[in-house]
mmCIF file of C-alpha atoms in Angstrom:
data_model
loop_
_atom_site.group_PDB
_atom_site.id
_atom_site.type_symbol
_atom_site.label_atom_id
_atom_site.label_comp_id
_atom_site.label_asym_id
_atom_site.label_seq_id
_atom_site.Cartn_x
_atom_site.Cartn_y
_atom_site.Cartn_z
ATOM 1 C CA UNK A 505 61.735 112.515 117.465
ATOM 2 C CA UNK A 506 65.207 112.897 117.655
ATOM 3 C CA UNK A 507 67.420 111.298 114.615
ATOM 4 C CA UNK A 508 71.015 109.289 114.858
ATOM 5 C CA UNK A 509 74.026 109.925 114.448
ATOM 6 C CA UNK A 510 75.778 107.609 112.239
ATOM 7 C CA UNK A 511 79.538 106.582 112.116
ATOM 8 C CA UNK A 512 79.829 105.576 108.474
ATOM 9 C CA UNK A 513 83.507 103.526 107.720
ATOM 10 C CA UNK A 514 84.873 104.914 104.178
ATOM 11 C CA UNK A 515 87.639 103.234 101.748
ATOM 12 C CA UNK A 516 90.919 104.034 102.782
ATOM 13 C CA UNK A 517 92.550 103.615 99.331
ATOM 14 C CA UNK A 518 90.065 101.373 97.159
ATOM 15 C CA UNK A 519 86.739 102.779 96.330
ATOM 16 C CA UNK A 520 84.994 99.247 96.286
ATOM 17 C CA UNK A 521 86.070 98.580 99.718
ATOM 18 C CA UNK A 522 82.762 100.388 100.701
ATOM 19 C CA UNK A 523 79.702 98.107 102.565
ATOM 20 C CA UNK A 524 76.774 98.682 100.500
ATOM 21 C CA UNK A 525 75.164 99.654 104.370
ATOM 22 C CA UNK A 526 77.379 102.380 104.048
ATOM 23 C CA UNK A 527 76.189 103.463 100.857
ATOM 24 C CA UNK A 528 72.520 102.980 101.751
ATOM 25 C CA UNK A 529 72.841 104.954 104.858
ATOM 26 C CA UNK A 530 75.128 108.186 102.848
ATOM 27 C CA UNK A 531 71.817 108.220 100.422
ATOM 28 C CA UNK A 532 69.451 108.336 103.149
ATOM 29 C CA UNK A 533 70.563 110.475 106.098
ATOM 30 C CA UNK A 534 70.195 114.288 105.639
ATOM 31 C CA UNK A 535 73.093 115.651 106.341
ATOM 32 C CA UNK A 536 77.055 114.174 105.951
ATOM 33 C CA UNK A 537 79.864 115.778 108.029
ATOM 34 C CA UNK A 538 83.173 115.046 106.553
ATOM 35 C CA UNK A 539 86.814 116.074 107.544
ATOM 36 C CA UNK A 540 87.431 117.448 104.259
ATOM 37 C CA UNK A 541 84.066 118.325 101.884
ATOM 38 C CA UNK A 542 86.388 118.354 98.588
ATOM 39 C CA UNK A 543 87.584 114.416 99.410
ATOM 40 C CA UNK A 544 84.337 113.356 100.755
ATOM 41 C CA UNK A 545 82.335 115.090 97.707
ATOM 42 C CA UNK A 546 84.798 113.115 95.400
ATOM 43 C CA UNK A 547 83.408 109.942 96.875
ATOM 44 C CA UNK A 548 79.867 110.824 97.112
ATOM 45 C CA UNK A 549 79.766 111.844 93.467
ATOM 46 C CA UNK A 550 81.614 108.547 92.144
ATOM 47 C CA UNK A 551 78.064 107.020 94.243
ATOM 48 C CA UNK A 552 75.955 108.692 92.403
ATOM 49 C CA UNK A 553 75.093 110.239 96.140
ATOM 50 C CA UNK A 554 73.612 113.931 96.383
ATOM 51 C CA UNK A 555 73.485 114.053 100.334
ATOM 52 C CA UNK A 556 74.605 117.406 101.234
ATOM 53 C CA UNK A 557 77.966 118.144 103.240
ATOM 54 C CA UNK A 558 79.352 119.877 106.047
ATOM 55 C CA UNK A 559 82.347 119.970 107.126
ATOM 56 C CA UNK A 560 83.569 118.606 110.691
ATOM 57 C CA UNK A 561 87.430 118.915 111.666
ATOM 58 C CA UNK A 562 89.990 119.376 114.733
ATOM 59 C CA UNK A 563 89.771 123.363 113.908
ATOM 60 C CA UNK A 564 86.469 123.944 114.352
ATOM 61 C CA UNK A 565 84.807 120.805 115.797
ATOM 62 C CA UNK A 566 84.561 122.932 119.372
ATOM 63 C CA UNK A 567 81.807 125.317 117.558
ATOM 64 C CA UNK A 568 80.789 122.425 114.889
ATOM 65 C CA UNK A 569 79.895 119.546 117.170
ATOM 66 C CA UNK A 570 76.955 121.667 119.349
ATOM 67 C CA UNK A 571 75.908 122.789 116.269
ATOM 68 C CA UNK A 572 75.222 119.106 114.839
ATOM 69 C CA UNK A 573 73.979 117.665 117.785
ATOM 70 C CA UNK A 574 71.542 120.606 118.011
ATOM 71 C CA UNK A 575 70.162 119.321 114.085
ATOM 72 C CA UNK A 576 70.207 115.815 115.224
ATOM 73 C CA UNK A 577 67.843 116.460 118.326
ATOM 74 C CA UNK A 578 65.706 118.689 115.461
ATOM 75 C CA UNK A 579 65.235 115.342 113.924
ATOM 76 C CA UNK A 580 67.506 115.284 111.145
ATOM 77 C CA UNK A 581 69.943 111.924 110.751
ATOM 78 C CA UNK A 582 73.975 112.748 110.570
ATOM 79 C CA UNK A 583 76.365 110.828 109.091
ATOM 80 C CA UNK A 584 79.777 111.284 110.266
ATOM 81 C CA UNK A 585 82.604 110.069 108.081
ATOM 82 C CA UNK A 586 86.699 110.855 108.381
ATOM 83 C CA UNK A 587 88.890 111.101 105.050
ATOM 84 C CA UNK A 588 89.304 107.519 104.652
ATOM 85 C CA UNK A 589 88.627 104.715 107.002
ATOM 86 C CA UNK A 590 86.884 104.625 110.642
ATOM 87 C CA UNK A 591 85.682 107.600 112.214
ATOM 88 C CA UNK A 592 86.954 108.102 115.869
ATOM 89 C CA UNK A 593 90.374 106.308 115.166
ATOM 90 C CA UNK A 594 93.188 109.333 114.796
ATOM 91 C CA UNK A 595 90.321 112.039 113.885
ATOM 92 C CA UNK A 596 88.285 114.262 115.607
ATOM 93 C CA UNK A 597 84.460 112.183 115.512
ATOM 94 C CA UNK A 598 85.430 111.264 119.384
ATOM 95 C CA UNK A 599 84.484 114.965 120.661
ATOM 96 C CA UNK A 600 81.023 114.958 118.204
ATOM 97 C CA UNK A 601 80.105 111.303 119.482
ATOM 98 C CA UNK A 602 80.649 111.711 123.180
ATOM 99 C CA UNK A 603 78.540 114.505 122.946
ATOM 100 C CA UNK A 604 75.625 112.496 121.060
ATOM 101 C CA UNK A 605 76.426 110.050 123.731
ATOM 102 C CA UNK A 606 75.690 112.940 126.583
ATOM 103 C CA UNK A 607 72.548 114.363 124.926
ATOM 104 C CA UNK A 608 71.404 110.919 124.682
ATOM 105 C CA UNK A 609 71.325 110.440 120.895
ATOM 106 C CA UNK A 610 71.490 107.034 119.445
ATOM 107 C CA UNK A 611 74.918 106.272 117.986
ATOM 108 C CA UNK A 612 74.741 103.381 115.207
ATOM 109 C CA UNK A 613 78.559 102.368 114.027
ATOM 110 C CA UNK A 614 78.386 101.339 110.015
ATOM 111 C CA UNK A 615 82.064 99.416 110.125
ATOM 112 C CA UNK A 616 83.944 98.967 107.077
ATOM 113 C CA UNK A 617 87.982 99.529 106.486
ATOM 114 C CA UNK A 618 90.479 100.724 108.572
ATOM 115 C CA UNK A 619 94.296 100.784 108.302
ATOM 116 C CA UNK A 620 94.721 99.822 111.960
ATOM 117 C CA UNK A 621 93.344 96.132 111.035
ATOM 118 C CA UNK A 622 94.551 95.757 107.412
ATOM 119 C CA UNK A 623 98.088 96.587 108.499
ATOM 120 C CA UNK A 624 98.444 94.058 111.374
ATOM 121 C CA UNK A 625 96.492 91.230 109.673
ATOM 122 C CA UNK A 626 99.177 91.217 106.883
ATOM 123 C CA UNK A 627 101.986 92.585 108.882
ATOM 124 C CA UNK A 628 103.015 88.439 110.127
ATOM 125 C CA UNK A 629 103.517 89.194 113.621
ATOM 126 C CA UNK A 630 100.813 88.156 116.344
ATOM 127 C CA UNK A 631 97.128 89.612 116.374
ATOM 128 C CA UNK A 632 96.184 88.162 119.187
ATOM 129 C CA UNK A 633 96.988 90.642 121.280
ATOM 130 C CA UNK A 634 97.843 94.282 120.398
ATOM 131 C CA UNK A 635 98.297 97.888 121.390
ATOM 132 C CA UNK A 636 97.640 100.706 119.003
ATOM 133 C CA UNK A 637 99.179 104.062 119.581
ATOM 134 C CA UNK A 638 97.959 106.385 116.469
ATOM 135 C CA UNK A 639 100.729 108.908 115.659
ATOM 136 C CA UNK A 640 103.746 109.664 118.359
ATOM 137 C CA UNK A 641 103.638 112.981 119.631
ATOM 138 C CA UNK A 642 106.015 115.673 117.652
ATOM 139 C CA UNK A 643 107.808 116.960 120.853
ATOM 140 C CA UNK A 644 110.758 115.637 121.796
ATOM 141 C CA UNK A 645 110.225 115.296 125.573
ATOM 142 C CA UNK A 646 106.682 113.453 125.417
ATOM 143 C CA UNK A 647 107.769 111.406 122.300
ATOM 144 C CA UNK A 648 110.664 110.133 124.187
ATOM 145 C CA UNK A 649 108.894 109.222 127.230
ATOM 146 C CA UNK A 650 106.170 107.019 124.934
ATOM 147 C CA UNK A 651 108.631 105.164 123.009
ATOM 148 C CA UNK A 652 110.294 104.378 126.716
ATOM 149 C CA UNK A 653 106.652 102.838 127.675
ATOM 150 C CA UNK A 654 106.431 101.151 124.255
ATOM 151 C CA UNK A 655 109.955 99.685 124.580
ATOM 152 C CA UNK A 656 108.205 97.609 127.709
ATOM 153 C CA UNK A 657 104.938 96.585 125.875
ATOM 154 C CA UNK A 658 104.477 93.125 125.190
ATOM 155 C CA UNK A 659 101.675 93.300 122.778
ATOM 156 C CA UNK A 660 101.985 94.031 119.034
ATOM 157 C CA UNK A 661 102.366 97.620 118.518
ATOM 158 C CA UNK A 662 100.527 99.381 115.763
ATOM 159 C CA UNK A 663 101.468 102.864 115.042
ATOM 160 C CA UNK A 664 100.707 105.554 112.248
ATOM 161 C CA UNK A 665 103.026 107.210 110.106
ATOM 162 C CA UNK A 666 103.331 110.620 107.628
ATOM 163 C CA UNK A 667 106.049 110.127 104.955
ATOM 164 C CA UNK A 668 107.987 113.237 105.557
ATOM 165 C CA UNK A 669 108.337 112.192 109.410
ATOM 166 C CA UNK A 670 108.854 108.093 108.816
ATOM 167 C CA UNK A 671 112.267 108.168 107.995
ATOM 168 C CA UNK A 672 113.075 109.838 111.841
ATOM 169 C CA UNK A 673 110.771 107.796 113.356
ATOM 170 C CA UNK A 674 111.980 104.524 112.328
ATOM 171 C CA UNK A 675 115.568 105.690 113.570
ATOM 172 C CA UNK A 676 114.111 106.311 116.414
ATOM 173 C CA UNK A 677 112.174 103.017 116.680
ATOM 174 C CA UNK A 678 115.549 101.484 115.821
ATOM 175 C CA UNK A 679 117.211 103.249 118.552
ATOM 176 C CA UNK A 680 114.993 102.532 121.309
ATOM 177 C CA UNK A 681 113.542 98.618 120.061
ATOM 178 C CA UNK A 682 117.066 97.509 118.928
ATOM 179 C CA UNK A 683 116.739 94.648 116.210
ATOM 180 C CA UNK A 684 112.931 93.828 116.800
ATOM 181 C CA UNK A 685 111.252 92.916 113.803
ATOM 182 C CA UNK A 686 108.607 94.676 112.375
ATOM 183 C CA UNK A 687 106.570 95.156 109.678
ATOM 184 C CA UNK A 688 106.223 98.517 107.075
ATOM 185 C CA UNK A 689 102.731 98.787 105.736
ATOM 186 C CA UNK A 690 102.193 101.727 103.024
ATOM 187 C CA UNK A 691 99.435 103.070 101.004
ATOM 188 C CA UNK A 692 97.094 99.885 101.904
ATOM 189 C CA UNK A 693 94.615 98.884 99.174
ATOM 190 C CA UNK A 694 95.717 101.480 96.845
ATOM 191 C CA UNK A 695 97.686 100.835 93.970
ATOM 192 C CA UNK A 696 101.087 101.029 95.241
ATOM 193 C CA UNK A 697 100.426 99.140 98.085
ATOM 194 C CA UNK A 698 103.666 98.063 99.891
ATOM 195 C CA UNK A 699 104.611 95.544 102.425
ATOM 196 C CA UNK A 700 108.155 95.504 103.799
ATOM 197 C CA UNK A 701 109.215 93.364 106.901
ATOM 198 C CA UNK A 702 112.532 92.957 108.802
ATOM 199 C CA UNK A 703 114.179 94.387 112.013
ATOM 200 C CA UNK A 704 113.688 97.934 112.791
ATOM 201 C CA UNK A 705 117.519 98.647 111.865
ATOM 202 C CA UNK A 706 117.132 96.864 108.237
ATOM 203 C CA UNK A 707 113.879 98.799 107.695
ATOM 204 C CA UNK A 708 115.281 102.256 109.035
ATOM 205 C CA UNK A 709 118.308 101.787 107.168
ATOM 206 C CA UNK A 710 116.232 101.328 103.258
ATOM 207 C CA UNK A 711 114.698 104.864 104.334
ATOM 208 C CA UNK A 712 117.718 106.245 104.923
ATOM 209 C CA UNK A 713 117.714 106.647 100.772
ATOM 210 C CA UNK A 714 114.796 105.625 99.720
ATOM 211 C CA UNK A 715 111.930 108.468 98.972
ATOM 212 C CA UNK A 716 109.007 107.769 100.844
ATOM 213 C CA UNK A 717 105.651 108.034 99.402
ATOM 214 C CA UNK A 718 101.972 108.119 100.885
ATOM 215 C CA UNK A 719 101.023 107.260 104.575
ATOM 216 C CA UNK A 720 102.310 104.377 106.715
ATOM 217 C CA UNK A 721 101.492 101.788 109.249
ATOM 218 C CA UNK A 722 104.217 100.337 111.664
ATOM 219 C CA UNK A 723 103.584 97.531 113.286
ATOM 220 C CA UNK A 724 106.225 96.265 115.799
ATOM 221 C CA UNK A 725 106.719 92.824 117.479
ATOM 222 C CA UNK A 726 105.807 93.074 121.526
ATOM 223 C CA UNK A 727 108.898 92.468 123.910
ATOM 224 C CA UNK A 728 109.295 88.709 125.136
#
């Protein structure tokens, strides 16, 4: 019999932010894949969890991902997990699970945090409805032309930040969104955790001095 492939949510900050289903399924599946071993290990061991580890990332998940699907058809149960959070949202688990999904594997999600939700639940502006765009592209030409198709969107936007990138990219916002309020999220459930709301030009204008420090969530008000 073939096993599953699991899609185990980790802590995206806070280590007790884990399901105990999540923790029951890391001790009992065979094998863990894990965007970084070192990070993953670090949670693992806090668990008391001995499972062992492989690693699965954008650089080699085109010779990784037939590999895995080949033990999982063996028999043996995978869980896949990303450095913190949900796998499939802004990491590489999409090309291992449509694959799983081809061979005709049976794919059981194990949800739990992700920065996506936490961010927009305490960011004040609608839920309802909502659009999320993961990180802008880094060329000029292609970046331009999404912010130009954001600009229209009337759903909340939800995008991801780096700190050494946030400081153009909410000039940018600023430039292209005018004064529409939005909402800074950084380093969610972690100990500096950081809300910061206002317009786009109030919020690029802090960062214009102000160091910034761990990864952020933008989440931007729709257009009436």
């Amino acid at each position: 019999m073939p096993g599953k492939l699991y899609l185990v949510a980790t802590p995206i900050g806070n280590l007790e932010d884990i399901t105990l289903r999540a923790l029951k399924v890391l001790k009992e599946v065979q094998l863990v894949a894990a965007e970084d071993t070192r990070h993953t290990g670090l949670l693992l061991k806090h668990y008391g969890i001995s499972t062992p580890l492989s690693s699965f990332y954008s650089y080699n998940q085109k010779d990784k991902a037939p590999e895995l699907i080949r033990r999982i058809q063996d028999g043996i149960d995978v869980a896949l997990v990303s450095d913190a959070g949900t796998p499939g949202i802004s990491d590489p688990a999409v090309a291992l699970v449509s694959q799983a999904v081809e061979a005709g594997i049976k794919v059981v999600p194990i949800p739990g945090p992700t920065a996506l939700i936490s961010a927009l639940i305490a960011s004040g502006l609608d839920t309802s409805q909502f659009v999320f765009t993961g990180f802008l592209p880094v060329k000029s030409g292609r970046r331009t032309k999404v912010l130009e198709q954001l600009e229209r969107e009337t759903r909340t936007i939800v995008i991801y930040e780096s700190p050494h990138r946030i400081s153009r990219t909410l000039q940018e916002l600023a430039d292209v969104f005018k004064s529409r309020p939005a909402a800074l999220c950084r380093e969610i459930t972690k100990l500096f955790e950081e809300f910061e709301r206002g317009t786009l030009p109030e919020l690029s204008e802090k960062y214009r001095t102000k160091k910034p420090k761990g990864e952020f969530v933008i989440v931007i008000a729709g257009k009436e």
